[in-house]
Coordinates of C-alpha atoms and ligand atoms in Angstrom, one line a residue:
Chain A
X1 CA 49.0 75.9 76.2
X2 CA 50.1 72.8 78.0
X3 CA 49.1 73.6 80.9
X4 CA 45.3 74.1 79.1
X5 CA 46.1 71.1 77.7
X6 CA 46.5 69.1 80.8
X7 CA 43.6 70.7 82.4
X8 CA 41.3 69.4 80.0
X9 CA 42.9 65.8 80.3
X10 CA 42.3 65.9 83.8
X11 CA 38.8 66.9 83.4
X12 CA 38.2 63.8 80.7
X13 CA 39.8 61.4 83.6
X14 CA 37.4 62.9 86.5
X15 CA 34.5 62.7 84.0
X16 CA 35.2 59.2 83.7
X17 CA 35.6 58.5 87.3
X18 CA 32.5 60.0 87.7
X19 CA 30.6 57.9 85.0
X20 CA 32.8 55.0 87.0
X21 CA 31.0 55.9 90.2
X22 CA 27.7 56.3 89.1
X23 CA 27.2 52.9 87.3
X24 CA 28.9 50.7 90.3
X25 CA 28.1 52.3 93.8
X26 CA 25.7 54.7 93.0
X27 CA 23.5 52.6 90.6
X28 CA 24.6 49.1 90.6
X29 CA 23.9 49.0 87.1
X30 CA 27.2 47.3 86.4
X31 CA 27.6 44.2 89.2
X32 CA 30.4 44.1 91.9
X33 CA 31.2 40.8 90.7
X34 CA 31.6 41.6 87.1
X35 CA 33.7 45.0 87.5
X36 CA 34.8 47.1 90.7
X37 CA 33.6 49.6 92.4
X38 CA 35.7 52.9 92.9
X39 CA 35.7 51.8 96.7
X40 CA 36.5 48.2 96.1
X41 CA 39.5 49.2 93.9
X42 CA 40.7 51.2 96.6
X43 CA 40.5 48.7 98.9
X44 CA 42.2 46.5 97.0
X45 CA 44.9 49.1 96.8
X46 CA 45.1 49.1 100.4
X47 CA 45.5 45.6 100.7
X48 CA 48.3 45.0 98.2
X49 CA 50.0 48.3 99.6
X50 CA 49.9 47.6 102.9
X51 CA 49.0 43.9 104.3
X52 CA 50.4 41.9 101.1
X53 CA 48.6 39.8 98.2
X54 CA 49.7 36.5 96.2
X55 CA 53.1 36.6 98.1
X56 CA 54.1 40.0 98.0
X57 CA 53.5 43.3 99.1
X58 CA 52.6 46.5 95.9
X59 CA 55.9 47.5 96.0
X60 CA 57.6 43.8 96.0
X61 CA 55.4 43.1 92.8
X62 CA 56.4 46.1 91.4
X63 CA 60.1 45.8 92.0
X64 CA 60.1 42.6 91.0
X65 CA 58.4 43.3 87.8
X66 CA 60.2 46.7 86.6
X67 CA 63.6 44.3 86.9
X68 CA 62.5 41.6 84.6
X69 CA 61.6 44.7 82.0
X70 CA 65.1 46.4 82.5
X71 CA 66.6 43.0 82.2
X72 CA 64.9 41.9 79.4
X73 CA 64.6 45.3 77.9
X74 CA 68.7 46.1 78.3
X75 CA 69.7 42.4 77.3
X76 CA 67.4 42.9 74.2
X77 CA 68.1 46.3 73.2
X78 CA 72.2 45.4 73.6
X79 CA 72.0 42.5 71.5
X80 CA 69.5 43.7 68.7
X81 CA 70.8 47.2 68.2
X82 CA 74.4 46.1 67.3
X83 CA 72.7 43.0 65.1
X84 CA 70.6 45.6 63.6
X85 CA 73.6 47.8 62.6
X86 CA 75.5 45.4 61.3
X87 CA 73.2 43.9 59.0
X88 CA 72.5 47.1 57.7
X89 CA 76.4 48.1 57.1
X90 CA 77.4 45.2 55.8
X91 CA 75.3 42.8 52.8
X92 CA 77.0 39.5 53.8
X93 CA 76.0 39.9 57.6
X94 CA 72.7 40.3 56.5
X95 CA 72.9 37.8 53.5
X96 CA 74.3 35.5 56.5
X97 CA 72.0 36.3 59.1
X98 CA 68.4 37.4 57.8
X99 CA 67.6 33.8 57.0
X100 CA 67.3 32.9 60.3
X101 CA 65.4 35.9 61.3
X102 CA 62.7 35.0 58.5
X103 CA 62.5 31.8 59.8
X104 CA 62.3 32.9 63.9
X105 CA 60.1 35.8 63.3
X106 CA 56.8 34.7 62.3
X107 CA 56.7 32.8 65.8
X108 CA 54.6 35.2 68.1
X109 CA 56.9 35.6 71.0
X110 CA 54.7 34.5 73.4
X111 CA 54.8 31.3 71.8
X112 CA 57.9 30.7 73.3
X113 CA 56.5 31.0 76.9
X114 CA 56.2 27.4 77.3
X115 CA 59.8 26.0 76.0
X116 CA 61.2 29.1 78.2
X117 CA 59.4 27.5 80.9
X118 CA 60.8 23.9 80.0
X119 CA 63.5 25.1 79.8
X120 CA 64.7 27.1 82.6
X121 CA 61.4 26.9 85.0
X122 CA 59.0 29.2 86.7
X123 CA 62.0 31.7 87.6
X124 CA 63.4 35.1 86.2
X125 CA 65.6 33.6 83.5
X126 CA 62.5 32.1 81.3
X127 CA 60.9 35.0 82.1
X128 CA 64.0 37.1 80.8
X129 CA 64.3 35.1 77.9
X130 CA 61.1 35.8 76.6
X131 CA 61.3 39.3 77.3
X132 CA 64.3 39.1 75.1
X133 CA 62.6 37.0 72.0
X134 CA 60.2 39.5 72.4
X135 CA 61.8 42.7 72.6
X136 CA 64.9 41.9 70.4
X137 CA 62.7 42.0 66.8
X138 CA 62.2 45.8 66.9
X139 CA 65.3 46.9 67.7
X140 CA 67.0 44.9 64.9
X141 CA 64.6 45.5 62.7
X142 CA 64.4 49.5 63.0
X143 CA 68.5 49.8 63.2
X144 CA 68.8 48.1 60.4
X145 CA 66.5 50.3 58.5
X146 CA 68.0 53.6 60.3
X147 CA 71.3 52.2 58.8
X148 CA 69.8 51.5 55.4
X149 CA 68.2 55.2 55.1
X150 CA 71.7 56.7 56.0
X151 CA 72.6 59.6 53.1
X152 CA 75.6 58.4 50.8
X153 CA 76.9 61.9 51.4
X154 CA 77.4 62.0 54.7
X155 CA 79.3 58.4 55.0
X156 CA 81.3 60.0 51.9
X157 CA 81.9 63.2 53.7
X158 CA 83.4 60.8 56.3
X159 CA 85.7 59.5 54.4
X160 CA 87.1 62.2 52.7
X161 CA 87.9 63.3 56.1
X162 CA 89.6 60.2 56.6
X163 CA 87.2 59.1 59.3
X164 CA 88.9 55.4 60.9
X165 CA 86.6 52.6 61.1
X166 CA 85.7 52.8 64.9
X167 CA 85.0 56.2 64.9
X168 CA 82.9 56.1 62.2
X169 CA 80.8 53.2 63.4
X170 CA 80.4 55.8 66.8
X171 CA 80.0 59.0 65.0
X172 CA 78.5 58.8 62.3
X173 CA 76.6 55.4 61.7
X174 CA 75.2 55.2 65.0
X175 CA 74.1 59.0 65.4
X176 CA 72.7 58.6 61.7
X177 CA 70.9 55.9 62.7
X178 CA 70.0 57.0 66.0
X179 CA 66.5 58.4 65.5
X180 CA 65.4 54.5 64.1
X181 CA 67.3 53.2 66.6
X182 CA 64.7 54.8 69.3
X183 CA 62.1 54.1 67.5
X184 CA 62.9 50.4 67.6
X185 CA 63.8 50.8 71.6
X186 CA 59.8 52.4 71.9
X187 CA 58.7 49.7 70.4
X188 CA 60.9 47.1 71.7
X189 CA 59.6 48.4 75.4
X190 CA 55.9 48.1 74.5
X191 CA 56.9 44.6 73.3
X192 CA 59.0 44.1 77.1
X193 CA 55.9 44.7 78.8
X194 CA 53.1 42.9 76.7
X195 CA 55.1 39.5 77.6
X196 CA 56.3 40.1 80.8
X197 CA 53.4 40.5 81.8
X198 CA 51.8 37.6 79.5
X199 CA 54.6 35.4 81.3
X200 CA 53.6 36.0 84.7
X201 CA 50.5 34.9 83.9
X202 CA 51.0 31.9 82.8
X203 CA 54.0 31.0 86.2
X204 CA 55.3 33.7 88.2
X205 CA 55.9 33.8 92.3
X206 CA 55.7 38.0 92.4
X207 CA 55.0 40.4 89.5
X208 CA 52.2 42.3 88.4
X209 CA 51.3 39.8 86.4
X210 CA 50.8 37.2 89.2
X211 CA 48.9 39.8 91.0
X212 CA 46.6 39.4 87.8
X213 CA 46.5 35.3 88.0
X214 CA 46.0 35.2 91.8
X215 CA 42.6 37.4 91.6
X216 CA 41.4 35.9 88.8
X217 CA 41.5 32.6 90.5
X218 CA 40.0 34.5 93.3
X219 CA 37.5 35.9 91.5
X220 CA 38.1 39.2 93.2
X221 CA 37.8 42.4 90.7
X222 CA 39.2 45.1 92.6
X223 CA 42.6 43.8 92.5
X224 CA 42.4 43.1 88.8
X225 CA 41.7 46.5 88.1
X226 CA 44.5 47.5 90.5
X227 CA 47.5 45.2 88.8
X228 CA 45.8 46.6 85.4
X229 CA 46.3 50.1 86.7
X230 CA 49.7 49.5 87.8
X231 CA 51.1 47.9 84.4
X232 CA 49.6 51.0 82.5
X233 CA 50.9 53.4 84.7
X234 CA 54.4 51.8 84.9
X235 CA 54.3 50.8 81.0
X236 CA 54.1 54.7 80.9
X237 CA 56.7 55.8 83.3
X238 CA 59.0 53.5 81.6
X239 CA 57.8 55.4 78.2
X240 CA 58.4 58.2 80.0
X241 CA 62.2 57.3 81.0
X242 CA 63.2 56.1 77.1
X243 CA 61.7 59.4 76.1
X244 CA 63.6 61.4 78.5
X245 CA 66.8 59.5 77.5
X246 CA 66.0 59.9 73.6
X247 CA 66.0 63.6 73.9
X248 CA 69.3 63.8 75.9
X249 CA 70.7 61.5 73.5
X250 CA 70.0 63.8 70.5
X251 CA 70.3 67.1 71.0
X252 CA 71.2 68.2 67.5
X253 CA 67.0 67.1 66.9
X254 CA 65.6 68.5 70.3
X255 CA 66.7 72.0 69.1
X256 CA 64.9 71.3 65.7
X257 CA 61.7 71.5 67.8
X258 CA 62.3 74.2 70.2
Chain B
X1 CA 103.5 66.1 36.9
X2 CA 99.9 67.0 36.6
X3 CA 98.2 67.0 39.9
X4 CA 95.3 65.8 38.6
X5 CA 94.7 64.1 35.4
X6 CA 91.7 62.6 32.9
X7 CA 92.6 60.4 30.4
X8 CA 90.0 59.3 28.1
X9 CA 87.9 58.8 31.0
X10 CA 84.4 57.3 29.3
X11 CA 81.9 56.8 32.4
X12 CA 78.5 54.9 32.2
X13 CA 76.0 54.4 35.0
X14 CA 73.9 51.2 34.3
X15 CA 70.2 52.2 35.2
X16 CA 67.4 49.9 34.5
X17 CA 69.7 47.7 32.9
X18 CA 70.6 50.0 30.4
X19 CA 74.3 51.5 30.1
X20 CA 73.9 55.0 30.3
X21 CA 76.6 57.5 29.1
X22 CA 77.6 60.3 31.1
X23 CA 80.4 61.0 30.5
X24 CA 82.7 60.2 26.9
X25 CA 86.4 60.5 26.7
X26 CA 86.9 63.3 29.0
X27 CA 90.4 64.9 29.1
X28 CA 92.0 67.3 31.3
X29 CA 95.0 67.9 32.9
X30 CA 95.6 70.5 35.9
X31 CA 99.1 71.3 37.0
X32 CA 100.0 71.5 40.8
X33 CA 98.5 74.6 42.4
X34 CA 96.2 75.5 39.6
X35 CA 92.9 76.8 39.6
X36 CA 90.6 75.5 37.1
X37 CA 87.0 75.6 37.1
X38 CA 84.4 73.7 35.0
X39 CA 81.2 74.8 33.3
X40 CA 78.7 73.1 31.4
X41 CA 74.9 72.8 31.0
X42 CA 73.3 70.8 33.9
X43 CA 73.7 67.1 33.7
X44 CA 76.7 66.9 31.6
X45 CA 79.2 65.1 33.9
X46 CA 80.2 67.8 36.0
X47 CA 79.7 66.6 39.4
X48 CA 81.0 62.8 38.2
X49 CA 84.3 64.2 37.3
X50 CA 84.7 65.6 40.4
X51 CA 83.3 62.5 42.1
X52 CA 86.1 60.7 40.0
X53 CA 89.0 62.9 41.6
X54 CA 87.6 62.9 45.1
X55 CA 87.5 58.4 44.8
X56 CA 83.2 58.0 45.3
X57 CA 83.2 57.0 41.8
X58 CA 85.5 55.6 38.6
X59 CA 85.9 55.3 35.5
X60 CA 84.2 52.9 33.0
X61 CA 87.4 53.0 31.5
X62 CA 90.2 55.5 31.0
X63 CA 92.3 56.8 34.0
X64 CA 91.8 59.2 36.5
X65 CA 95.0 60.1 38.4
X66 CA 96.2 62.6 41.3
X67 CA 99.7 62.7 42.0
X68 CA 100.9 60.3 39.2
X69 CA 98.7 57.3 41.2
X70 CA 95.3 55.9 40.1
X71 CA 92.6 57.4 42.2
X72 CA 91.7 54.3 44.3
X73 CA 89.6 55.7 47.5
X74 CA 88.8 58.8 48.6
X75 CA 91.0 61.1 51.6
X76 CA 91.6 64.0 53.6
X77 CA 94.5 64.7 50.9
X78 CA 91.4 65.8 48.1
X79 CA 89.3 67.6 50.3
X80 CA 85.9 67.8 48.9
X81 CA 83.0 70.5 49.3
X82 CA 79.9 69.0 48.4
X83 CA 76.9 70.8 46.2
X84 CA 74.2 69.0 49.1
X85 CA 77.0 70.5 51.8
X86 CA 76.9 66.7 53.5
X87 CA 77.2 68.1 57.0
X88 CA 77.0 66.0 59.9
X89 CA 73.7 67.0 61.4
X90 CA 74.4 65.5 64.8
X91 CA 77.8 67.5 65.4
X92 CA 78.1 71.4 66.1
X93 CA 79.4 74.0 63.3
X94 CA 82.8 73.6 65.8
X95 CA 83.0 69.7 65.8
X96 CA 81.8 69.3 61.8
X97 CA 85.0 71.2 61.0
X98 CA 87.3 69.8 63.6
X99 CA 86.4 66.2 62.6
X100 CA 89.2 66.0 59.7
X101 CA 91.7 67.4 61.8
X102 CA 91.0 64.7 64.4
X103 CA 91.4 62.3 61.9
X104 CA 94.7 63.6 60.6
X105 CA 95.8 63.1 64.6
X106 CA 96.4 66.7 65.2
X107 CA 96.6 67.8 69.1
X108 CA 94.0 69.2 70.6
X109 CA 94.8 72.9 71.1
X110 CA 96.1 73.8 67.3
X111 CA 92.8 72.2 66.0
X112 CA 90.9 74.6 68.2
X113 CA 93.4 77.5 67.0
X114 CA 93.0 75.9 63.0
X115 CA 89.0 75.7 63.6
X116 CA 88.9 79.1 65.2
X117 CA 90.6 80.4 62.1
X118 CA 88.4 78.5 59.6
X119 CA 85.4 79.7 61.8
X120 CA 86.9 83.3 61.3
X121 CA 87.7 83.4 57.9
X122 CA 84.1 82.0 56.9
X123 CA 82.4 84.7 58.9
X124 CA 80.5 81.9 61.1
X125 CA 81.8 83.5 64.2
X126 CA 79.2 83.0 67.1
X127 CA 77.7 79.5 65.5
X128 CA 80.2 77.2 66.8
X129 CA 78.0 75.5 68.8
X130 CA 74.9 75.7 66.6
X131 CA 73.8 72.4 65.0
X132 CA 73.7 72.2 61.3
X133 CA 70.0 72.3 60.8
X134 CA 69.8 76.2 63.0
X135 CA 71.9 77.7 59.8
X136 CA 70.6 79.3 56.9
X137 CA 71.5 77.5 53.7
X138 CA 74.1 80.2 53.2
X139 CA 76.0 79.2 56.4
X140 CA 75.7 75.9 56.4
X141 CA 77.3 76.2 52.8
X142 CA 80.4 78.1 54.5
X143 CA 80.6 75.3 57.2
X144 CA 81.4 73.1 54.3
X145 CA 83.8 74.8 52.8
X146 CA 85.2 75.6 56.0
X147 CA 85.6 71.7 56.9
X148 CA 87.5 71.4 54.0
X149 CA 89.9 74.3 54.0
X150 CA 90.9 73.3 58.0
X151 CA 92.0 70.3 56.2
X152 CA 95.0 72.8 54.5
X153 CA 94.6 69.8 51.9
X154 CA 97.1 70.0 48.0
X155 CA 93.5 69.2 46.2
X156 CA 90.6 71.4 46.8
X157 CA 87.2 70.4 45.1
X158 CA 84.1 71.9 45.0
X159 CA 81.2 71.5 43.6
X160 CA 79.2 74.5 43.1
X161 CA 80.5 76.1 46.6
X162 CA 79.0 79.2 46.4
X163 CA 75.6 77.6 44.3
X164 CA 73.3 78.3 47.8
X165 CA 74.8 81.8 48.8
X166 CA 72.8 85.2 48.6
X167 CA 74.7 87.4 45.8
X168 CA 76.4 89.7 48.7
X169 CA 77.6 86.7 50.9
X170 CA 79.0 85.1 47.7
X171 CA 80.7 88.3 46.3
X172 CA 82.4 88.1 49.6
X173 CA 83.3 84.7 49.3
X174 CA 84.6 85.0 45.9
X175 CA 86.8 88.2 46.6
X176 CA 88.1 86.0 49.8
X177 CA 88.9 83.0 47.8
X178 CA 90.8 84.7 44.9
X179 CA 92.6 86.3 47.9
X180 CA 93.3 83.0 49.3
X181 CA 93.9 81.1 45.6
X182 CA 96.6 83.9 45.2
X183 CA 98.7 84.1 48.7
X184 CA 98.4 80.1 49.2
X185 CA 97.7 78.4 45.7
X186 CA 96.0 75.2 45.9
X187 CA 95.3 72.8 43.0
X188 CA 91.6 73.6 42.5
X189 CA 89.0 71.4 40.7
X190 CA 85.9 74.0 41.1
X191 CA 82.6 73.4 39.5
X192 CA 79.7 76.4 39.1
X193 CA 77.3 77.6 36.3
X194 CA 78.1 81.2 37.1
X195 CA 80.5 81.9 33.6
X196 CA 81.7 85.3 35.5
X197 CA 82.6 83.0 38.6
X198 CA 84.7 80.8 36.9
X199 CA 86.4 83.8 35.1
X200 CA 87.4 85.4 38.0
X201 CA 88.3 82.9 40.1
X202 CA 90.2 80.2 37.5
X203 CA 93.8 80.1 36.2
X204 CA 91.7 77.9 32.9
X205 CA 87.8 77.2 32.4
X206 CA 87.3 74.2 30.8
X207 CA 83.6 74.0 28.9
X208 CA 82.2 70.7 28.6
X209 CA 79.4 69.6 26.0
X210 CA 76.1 68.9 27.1
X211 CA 75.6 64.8 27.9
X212 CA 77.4 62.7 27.2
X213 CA 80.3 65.5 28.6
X214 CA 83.2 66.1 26.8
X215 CA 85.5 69.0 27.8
X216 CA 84.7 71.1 24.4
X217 CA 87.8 73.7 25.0
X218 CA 89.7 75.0 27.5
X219 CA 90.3 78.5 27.9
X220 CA 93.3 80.1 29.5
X221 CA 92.4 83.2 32.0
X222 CA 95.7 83.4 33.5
X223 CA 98.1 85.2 31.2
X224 CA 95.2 87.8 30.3
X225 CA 94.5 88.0 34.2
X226 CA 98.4 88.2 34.7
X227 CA 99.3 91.2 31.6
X228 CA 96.0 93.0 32.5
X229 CA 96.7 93.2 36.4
X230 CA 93.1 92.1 37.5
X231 CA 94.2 91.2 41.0
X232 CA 95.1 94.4 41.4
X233 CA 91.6 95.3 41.6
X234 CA 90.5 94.6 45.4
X235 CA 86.5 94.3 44.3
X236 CA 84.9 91.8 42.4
X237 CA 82.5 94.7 40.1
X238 CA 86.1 96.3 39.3
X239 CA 87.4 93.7 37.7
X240 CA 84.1 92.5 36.0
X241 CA 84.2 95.9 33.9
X242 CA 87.6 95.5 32.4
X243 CA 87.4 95.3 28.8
X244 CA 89.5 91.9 29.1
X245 CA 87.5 90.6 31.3
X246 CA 84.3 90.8 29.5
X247 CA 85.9 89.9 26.7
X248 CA 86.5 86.4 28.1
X249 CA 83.5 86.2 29.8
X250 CA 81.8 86.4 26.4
X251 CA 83.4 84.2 24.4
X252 CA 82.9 81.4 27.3
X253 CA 79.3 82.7 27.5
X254 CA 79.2 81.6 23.9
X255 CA 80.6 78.4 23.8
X256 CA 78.5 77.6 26.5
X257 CA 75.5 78.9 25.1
X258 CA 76.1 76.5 21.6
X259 CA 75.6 73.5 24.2
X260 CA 72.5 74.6 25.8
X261 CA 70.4 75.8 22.8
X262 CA 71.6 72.1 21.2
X263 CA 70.0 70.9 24.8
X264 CA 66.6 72.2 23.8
X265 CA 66.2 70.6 19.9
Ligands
ATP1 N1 74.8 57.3 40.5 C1 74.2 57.6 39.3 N2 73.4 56.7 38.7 C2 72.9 56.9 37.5 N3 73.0 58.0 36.8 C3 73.8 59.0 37.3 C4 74.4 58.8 38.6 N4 75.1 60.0 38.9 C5 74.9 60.8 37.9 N5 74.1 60.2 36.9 C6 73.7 60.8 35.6 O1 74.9 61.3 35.0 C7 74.7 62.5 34.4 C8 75.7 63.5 34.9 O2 75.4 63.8 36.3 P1 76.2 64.9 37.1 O3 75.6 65.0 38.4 O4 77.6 64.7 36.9 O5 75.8 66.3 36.3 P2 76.2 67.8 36.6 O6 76.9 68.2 35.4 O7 76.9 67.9 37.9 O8 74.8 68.5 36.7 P3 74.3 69.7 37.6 O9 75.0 70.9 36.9 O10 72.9 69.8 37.4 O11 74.8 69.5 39.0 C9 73.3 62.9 34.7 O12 72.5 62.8 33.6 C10 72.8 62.0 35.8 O13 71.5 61.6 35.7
MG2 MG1 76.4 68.7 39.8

């Protein structure tokens, strides 16, 4: 069935590349200058791979990139999961604390690309602390809920069994909240990405996104398309990764499926 | 001293702004090692007295006490089996039931020899590392009462223990805890609907009223239990057609019965 399934998807992407192929080379209905050719984008793959573009090589760019996202992505999800949590446990952290977060989140986070930037410059840390703003909403947001939507009876099966505090918070508040908790890290990712990438754009020396600046100052399509290709497919390998982690992390709900 | 007492124990819940009685001057008390189950038409209190002994809820006023002290909080010294079982769906059948005994500090090797044992005697042998969710209701229902009897705890209650079992997995259980109730008495607070249940399992039955719950009358199974020598009957059916038996069951049946029809007017 999924192997079907993927057969078909592959058949939709080479029907596309085909389509892609007859309206640049083959036609020229679609000019060079306004979108790439399947041969220019591979050329432009072969530069970036292989001779360098916009200060880097691919794999610099990409390097580069995926460690502002774990960064941002770790420093985010470590601060806003435990936030999350507590404001859900207790009233007076969140009667203390949600103030603030009304007043912070109705500023898009890419607002804050230029005080980072005043701030701490055109390097990683702006770039992190973006990321961070950015990323951090989610995760507090959906822990908090996953706390909220917790059963009373299974935090008063706890205590009857005379569960202490600490083990409590580890084995049964977090794994109850667990599945929100992911959901918030998904989410918190897609937000990573959207302004790294939006950050780089604006002042980077290496990244995908700079990729992105320099060729659109060079008016050079190809290697657009290329840095758009590598964010998607790296957005989705890092999907991929949180996935994979989510399913070893809950076991008792991968069985539910199988 | 009673090992569990209600005195005059009057419980509202305040819903909508309005006070609303659940409970009105409920009094029982239940010695040390006895076994006495409730019954009373759904929504009568049942499940808030217990809730009262196990410390997830208190009074309005009047006093709820266990071991001479005012129920403050709950603990692993009231072991509680829940009527919506409360399993932890992230641990194992094994690691649900070991969780008390962890907490309790007990070493590592008797909890697996107490767990084992539990495992055993609930017939879940073979599902100690299944998650919660892979049981039938039946079973997980056993888990529950298996988490609290690993405990070994002076105050056993349940709430309608046996309420999700098919009628052959809960004859079993029955026989297996009058067995148990016998050889190792436990103070028991047990709820169920099942009049023949509470019969045979209870040293008293206590009736309440329909809402707001009152305990109508108790009745007193033991000495008939005791002078007709029902626990010298191994099976369940045995018992349930001696004359003294049904003569008990039908005079609860009764009282019972007054409370639901007055439900329906
Ligand atoms: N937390 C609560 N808030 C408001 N009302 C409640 C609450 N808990 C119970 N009640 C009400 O108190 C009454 C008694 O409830 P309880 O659960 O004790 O009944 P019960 O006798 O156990 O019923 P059943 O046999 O159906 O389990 C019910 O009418 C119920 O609606
Ligand atoms: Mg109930």
């Amino acid at each position: 069935m999924i192997a079907r399934r993927s057969i078909v998807g592959l058949g939709t992407i080479m029907v596309l590349v085909g389509c892609w192929y007859v309206l640049t080379s083959a036609t020229g209905l679609v000019s060079p200058g306004r979108f790439p050719s399947p041969q220019d984008a591979w050329e432009s793959a072969w530069q970036v791979t292989v001779t360098g573009y916009a200060n880097g090589r691919l794999h610099e760019h990409i390097l580069h990139s995926l460690k502002l996202i774990a960064l941002g992505f770790l420093v985010a999800a470590g601060t806003g999961v435990p936030l999350g949590l507590l404001m859900g446990w207790s009233r007076r952290a969140d009667a203390i604390i949600s103030p603030i977060f009304l007043l912070i989140r109705p500023i898009p986070p890419l607002a804050w690309i230029p005080l980072a930037i005043l701030w701490l410059g055109l390097g990683d840390a702006a770039k992190i602390m973006v990321i961070w703003f950015a990323a951090f909403v989610p995760s507090v947001i959906n822990s908090y809920t996953g706390v909220r939507t917790i059963e009373c009876y299974v935090v008063e099966a706890a205590s009857m069994l005379g569960t202490p505090r600490w083990r409590f918070v580890l084995e049964v508040l977090v794994p109850a909240a667990s599945p929100m908790i992911f959901t918030g890290l998904r989410l918190s990712l897609q937000a990573s990405w959207t302004t790294l990438v939006a950050a780089e754009l604006v002042g980077a020396l290496y990244g995908l996104g700079r990729i992105l600046n320099v060729a659109q100052q060079d008016i050079y399509p190809g290697m657009i398309l290329v840095g758009m290709i590598c964010v998607a497919i790296l957005g989705w390998a890092t999907t991929r990764l949180l996935a994979h982690a989510e399913s070893l992390a809950l076991p008792w709900l991968r069985t539910a499926e199988a | 001293m009673d090992a569990i007492r209600f005195d005059g124990v009057h419980k509202a819940f305040r819903r909508a702004g309005i006070d609303f009685v659940a409970l009105e001057k409920v009094d029982l008390a239940i010695a040390p090692q006895e076994f006495v189950a409730i019954v009373g038409p759904s929504g009568c209190g049942k499940t808030t007295c217990l809730r009262m002994a196990a410390g997830f809820e208190f009074p309005t006023s009047g006093e709820v006490t266990v071991d001479g002290r005012i129920v403050t909080a709950p603990g692993p010294d009231r072991a509680v089996v829940f009527q919506q079982f409360a399993l932890f769906p992230w641990k194992t059948v094994f690691e649900n039931i070991e969780l008390g005994l962890r907490n309790k500090g007990v070493p590592k090797a008797e909890r697996g020899d107490r767990v084992a044992e539990a495992i055993a005697l609930m017939n879940l042998q073979g599902y100690e590392t299944a998650f919660p969710h892979q049981l039938s209701g039946g079973m997980q229902q056993r888990v529950a009462i298996a988490r609290a009897y690993v405990l070994d705890p002076d105050v056993l209650l349940m709430d309608e223990p046996f309420g999700a079992l098919d009628a052959q997995t809960r004859v079993v259980m029955q026989e297996e805890l009058v067995r148990l109730a016998r050889r190792n008495p436990r103070t028991v607070l047990f709820i169920t609907h099942s009049v023949e249940e509470a019969v045979y399992l209870a040293d008293r039955v206590a009736v309440m009223t329909r809402r707001p719950g009152r305990i109508k009358e108790v009745i007193n199974v033991k000495p008939v239990r005791v002078a007709e020598h029902w626990d010298d009957h191994a099976r369940i059916e045995d018992v349930m057609d001696l004359e003294s038996f049904v003569h008990l069951r039908t005079r609860i049946w009764k009282s019972l019965r007054d409370e639901k029809g007055s439900q329906d007017r």
